GROMACS .gro file of C-alpha atoms in nm:
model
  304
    1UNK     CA    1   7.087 -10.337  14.940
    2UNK     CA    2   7.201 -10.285  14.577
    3UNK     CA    3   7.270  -9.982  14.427
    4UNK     CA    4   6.972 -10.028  14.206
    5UNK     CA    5   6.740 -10.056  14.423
    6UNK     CA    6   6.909  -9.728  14.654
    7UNK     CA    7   6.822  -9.482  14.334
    8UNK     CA    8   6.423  -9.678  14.327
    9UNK     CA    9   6.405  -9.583  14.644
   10UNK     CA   10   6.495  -9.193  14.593
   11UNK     CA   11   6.314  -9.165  14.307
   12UNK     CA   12   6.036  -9.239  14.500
   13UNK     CA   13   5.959  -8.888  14.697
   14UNK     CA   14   5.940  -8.727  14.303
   15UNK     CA   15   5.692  -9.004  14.205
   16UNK     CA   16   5.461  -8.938  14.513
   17UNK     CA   17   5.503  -8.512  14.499
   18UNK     CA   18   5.420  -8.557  14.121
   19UNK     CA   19   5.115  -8.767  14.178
   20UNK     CA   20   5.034  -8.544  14.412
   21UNK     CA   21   5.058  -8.246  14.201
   22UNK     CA   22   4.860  -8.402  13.952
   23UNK     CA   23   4.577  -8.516  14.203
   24UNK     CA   24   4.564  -8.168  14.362
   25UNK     CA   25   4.529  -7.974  13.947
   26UNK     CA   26   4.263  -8.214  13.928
   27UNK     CA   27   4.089  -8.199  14.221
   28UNK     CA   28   4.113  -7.760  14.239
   29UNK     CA   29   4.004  -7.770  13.842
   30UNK     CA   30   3.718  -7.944  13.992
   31UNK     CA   31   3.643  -7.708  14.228
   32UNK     CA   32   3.651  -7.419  14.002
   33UNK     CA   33   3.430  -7.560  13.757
   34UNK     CA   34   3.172  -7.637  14.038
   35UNK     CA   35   3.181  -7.250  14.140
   36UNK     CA   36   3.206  -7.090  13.807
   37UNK     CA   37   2.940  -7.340  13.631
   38UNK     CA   38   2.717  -7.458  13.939
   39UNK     CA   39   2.524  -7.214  14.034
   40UNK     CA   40   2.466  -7.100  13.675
   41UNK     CA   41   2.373  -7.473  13.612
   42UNK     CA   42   2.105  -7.440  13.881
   43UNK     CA   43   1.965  -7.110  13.755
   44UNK     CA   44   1.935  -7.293  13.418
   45UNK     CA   45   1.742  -7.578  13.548
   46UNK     CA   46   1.460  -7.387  13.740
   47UNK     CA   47   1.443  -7.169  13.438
   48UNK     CA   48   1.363  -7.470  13.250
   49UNK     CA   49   1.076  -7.576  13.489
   50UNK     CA   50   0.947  -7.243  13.445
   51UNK     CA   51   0.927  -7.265  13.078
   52UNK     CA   52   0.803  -7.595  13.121
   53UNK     CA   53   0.494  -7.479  13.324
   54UNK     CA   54   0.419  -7.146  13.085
   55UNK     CA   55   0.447  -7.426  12.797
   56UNK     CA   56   0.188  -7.668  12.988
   57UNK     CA   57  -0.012  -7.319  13.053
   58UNK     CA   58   0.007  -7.231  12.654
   59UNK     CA   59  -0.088  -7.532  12.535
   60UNK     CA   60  -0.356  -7.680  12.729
   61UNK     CA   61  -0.408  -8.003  12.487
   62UNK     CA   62   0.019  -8.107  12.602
   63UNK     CA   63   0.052  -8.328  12.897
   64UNK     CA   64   0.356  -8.457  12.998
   65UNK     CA   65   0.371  -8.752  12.768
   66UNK     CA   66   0.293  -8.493  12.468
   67UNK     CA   67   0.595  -8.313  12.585
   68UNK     CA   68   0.837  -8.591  12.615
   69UNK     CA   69   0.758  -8.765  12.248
   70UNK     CA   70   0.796  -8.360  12.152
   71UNK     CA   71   1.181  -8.353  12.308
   72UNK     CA   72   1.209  -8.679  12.133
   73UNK     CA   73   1.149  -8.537  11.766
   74UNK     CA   74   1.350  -8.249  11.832
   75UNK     CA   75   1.643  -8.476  11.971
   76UNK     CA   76   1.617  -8.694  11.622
   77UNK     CA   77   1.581  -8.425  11.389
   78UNK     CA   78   1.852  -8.293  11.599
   79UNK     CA   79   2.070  -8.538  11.540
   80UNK     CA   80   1.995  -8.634  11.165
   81UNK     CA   81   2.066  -8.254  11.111
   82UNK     CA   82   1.729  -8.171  10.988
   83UNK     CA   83   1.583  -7.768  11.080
   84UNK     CA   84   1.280  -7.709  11.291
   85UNK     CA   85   1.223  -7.387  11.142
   86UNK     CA   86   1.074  -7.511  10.839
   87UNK     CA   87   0.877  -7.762  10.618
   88UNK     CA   88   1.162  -7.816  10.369
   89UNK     CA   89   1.397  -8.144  10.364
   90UNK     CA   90   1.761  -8.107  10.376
   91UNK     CA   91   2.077  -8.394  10.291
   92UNK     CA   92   2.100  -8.404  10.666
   93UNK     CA   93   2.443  -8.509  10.830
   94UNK     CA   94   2.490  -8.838  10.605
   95UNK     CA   95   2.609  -8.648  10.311
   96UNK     CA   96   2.952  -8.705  10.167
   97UNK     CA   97   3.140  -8.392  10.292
   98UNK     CA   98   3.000  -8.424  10.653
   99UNK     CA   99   3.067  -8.814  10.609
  100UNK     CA  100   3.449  -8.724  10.556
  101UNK     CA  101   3.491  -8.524  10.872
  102UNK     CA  102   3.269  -8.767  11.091
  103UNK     CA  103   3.578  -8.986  10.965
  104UNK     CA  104   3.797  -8.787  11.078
  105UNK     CA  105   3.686  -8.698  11.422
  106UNK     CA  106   3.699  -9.073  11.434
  107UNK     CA  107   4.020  -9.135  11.407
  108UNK     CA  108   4.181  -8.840  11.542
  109UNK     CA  109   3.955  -8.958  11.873
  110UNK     CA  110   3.789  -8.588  11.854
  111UNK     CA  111   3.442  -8.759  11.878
  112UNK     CA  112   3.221  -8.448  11.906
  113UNK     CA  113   2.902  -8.676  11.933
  114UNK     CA  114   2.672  -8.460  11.757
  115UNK     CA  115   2.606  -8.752  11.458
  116UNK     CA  116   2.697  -9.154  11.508
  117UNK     CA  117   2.642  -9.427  11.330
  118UNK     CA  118   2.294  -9.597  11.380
  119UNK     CA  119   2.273  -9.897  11.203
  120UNK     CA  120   2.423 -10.263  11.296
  121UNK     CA  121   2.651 -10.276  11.003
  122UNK     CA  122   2.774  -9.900  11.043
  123UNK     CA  123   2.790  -9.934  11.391
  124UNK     CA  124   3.043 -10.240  11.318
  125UNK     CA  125   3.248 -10.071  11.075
  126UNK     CA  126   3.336  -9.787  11.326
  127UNK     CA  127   3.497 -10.013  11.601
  128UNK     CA  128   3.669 -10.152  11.288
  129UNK     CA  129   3.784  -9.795  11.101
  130UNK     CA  130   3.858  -9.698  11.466
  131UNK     CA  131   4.052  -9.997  11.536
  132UNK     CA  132   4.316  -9.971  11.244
  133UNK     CA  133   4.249  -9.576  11.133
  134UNK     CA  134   4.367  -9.422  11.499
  135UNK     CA  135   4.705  -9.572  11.491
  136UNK     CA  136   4.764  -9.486  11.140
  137UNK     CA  137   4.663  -9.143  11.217
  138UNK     CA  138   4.896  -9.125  11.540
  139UNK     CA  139   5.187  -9.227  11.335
  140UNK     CA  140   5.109  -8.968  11.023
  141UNK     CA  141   5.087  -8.688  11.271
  142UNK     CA  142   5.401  -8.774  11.411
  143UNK     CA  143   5.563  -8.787  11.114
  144UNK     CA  144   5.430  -8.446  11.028
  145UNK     CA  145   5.551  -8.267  11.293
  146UNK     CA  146   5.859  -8.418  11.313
  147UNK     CA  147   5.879  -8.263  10.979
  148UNK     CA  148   5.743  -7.931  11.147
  149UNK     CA  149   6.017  -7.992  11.366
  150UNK     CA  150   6.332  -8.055  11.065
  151UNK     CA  151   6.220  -7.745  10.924
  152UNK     CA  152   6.233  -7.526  11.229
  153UNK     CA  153   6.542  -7.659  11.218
  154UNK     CA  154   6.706  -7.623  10.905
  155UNK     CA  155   6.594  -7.244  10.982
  156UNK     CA  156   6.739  -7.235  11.311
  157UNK     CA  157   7.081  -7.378  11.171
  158UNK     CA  158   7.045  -7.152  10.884
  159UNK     CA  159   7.068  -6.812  11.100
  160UNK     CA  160   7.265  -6.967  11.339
  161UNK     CA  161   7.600  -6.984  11.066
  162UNK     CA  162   7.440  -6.598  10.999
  163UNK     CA  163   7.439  -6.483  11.355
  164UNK     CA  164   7.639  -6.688  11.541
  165UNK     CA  165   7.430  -6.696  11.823
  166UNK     CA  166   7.306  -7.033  11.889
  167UNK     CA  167   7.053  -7.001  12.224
  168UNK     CA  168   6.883  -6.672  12.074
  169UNK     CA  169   6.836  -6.803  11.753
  170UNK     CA  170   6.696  -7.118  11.860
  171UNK     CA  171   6.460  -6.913  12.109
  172UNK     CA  172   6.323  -6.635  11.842
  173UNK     CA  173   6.298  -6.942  11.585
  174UNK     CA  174   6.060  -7.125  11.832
  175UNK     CA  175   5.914  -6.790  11.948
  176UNK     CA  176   5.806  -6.727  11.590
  177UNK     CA  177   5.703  -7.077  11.479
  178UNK     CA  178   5.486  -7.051  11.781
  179UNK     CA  179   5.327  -6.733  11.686
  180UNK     CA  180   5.256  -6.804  11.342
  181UNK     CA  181   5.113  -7.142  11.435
  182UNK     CA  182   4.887  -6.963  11.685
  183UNK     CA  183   4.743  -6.708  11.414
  184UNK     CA  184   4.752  -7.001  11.143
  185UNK     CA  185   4.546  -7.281  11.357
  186UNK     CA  186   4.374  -7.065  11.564
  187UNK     CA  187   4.351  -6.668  11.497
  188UNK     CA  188   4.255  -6.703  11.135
  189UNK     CA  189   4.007  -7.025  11.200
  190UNK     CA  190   3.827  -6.807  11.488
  191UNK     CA  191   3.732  -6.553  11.261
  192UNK     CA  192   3.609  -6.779  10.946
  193UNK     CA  193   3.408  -6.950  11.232
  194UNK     CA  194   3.283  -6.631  11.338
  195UNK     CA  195   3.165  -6.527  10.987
  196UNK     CA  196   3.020  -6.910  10.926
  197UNK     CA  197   2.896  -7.006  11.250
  198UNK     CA  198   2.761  -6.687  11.397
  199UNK     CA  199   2.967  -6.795  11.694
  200UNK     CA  200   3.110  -6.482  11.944
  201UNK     CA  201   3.530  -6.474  11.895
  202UNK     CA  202   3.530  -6.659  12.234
  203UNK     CA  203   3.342  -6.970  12.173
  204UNK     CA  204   3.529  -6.986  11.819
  205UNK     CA  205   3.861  -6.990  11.972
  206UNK     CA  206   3.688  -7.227  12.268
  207UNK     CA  207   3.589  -7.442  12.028
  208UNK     CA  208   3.935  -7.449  11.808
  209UNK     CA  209   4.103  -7.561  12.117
  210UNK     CA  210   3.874  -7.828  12.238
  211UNK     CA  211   3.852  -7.943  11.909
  212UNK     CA  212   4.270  -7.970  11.838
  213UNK     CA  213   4.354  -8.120  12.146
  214UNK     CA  214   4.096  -8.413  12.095
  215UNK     CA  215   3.886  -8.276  12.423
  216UNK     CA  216   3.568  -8.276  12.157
  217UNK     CA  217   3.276  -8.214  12.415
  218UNK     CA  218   3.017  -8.126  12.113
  219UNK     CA  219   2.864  -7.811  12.253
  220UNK     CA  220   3.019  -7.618  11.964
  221UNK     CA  221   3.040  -7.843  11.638
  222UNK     CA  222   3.149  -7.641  11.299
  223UNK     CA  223   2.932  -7.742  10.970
  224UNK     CA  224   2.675  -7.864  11.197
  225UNK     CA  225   2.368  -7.575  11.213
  226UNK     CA  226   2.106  -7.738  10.948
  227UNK     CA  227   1.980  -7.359  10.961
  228UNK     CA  228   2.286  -7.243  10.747
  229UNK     CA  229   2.445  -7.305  10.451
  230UNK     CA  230   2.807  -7.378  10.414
  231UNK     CA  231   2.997  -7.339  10.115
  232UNK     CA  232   3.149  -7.711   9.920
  233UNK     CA  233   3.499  -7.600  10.072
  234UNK     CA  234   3.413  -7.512  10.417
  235UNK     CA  235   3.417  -7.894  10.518
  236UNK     CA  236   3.745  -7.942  10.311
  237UNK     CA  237   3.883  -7.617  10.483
  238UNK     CA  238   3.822  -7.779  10.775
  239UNK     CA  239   3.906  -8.162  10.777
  240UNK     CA  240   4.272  -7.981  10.671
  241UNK     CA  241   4.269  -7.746  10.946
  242UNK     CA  242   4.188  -8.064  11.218
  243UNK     CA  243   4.474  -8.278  11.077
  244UNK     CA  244   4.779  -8.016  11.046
  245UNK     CA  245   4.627  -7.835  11.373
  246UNK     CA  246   4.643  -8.151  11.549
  247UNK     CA  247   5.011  -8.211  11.455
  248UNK     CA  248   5.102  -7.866  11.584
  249UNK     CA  249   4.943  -7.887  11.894
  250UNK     CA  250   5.079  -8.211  11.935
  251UNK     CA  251   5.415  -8.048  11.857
  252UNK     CA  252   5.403  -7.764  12.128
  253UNK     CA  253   5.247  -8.025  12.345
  254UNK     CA  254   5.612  -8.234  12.307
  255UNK     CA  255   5.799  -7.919  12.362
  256UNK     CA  256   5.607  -7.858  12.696
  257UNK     CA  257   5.629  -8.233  12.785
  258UNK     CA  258   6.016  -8.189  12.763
  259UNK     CA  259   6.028  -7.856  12.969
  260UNK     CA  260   5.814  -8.045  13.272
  261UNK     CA  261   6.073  -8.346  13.250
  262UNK     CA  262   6.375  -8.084  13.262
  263UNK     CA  263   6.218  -7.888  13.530
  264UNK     CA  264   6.153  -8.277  13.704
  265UNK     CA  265   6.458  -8.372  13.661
  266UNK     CA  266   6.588  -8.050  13.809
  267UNK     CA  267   6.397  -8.061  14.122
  268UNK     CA  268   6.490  -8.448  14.179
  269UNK     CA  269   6.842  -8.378  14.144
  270UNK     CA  270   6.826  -8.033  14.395
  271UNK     CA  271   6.575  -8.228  14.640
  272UNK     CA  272   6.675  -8.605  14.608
  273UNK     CA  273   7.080  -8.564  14.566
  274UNK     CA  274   7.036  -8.776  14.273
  275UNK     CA  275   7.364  -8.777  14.061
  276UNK     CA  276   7.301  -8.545  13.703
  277UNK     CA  277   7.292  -8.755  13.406
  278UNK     CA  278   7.515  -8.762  13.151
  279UNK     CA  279   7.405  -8.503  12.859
  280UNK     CA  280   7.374  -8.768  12.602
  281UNK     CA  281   7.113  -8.988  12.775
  282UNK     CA  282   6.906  -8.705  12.859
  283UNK     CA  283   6.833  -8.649  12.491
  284UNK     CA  284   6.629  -8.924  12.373
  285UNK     CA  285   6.281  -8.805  12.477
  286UNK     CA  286   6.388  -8.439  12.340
  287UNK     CA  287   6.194  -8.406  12.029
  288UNK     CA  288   6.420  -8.226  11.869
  289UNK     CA  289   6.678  -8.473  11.839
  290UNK     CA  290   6.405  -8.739  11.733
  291UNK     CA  291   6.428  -8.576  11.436
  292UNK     CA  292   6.720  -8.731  11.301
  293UNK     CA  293   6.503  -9.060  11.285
  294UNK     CA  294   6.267  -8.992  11.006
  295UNK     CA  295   6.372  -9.137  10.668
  296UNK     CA  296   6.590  -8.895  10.460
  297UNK     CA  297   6.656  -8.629  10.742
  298UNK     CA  298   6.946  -8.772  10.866
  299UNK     CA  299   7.251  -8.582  10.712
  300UNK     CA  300   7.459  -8.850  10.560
  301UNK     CA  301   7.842  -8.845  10.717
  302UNK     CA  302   8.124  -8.683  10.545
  303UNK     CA  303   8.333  -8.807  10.323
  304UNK     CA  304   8.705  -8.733  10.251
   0.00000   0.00000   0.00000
């Protein structure tokens, strides 16, 4: 047997106890969800068919296909964003400023699902502007936070010739970055959401979350209640706030991606025997030293 295939083979047991790692998250997140949100599901439900008989009792004249072509207007004007609460016509979704973000839920694949496309020929142009706009928008964030990244470092580098500490520097730089990343994308958004939205400070930071890590379930969607009015730079305010939140998250994302392929690579060497690698091949996947690849970031060498 080649030497090759003896280090497949080790590898092996850290393949299997991280799939089964990640099966057993999965399947205990699973379990949780079904005892925190189950039985509160099923309270829900027969509450419903309660409200559905005092409705039937109310209204005598609404049977139940009166009640279903009702939950069918209020689903439409739902979704073209139009209020219930009174006789007056509003823009709905389709207007330029809502038209923008829709865009760019699309191709950050947020996808809320609140308003799509209807039409053939809109419908067509989405798989299209999906098609080409998501890769273009995965290699623009990347760029951005790479440049995140170069500046944390130039700051890092900076104190480091001050202090000559090199670990604590580093750690305090990230520690801060980190912190005023948190307030920035989601501190200071949870409290304009608060004030716009009417939301509680939990479901604004709930929503901030699910919305910059692409989750996008749609049970909380900003600029959305046809009951409110929003100001002409709320929807600016926050199409910005989606793209440089996403390239931070993506950013601490990376950093935690690295420290679960050091902490890997750890337990495969203590468990497995495997032979350490050399320092300079462990380094590629580090995004700190992918820095050095974006055009005009790469110090040019010295010359004498």
């Amino acid at each position: 047997m080649e030497i090759k295939e003896v280090l497949n083979l080790a590898r092996m047991p850290s393949i299997l106890m991280l799939g089964v790692v990640y099966v057993a998250y999965v399947l205990i997140g699973g379990v949780i969800f079904w005892k925190l949100e189950g039985e509160l599901s099923r309270t829900d439900i027969s509450q419903i068919l309660n409200n559905k008989q005092r409705l039937f009792k109310t209204y005598t004249c609404l049977n139940q296909e009166g009640l279903q072509d009702v939950a069918q207007m209020v689903q439409a004007a739902s979704k073209a964003g139009l209020s219930l609460k009174g006789n007056y016509t509003t823009e709905g979704f389709w207007k330029f400023t809502s038209s923008a973000v829709f865009a760019a839920t699309v191709v950050t694949t947020i996808g809320y699902g609140n308003m799509s496309p209807s039409s053939t020929a809109g419908q067509i142009f989405c798989v299209f502007f999906a098609l080409f706009g998501i890769p273009l928008n995965v290699v623009v964030l990347n760029r951005v936070g790479k440049y995140m990244l170069a500046i944390e470092r130039n700051i890092s580098d900076f104190l480091q010739e001050k202090t000559g500490r090199k670990k604590c520097t580093r750690f305090f730089v990230h520690l801060i970055s980190y912190i005023c990343g948190a307030v920035l994308f989601f501190v200071v958004p949870m409290i304009v959401f608060q004030l716009h939205e009417g939301w509680t400070y939990s479901q604004a930071i709930y929503y901030c979350f699910i919305t910059l890590s692409t989750i996008g379930f749609g049970d909380f969607v900003a600029d959305n209640n046809p009951d409110r009015s929003y100001p002409d730079w709320y929807s600016v305010l926050m199409a910005s706030w989606i793209f440089f939140g996403l390239a931070w998250l993506a950013l601490v994302i990376n950093h935690s991606i690295d420290i679960l392929e050091r902490l890997n690579t750890h337990f495969r060497q203590r468990w497995c025997h495997e032979p350490q690698e050399e320092s300079g091949s462990g380094n590629d996947n580090n995004p700190e030293t992918q820095v050095e690849d974006v055009d005009g970031l790469k110090k040019p060498p010295e010359t004498q």
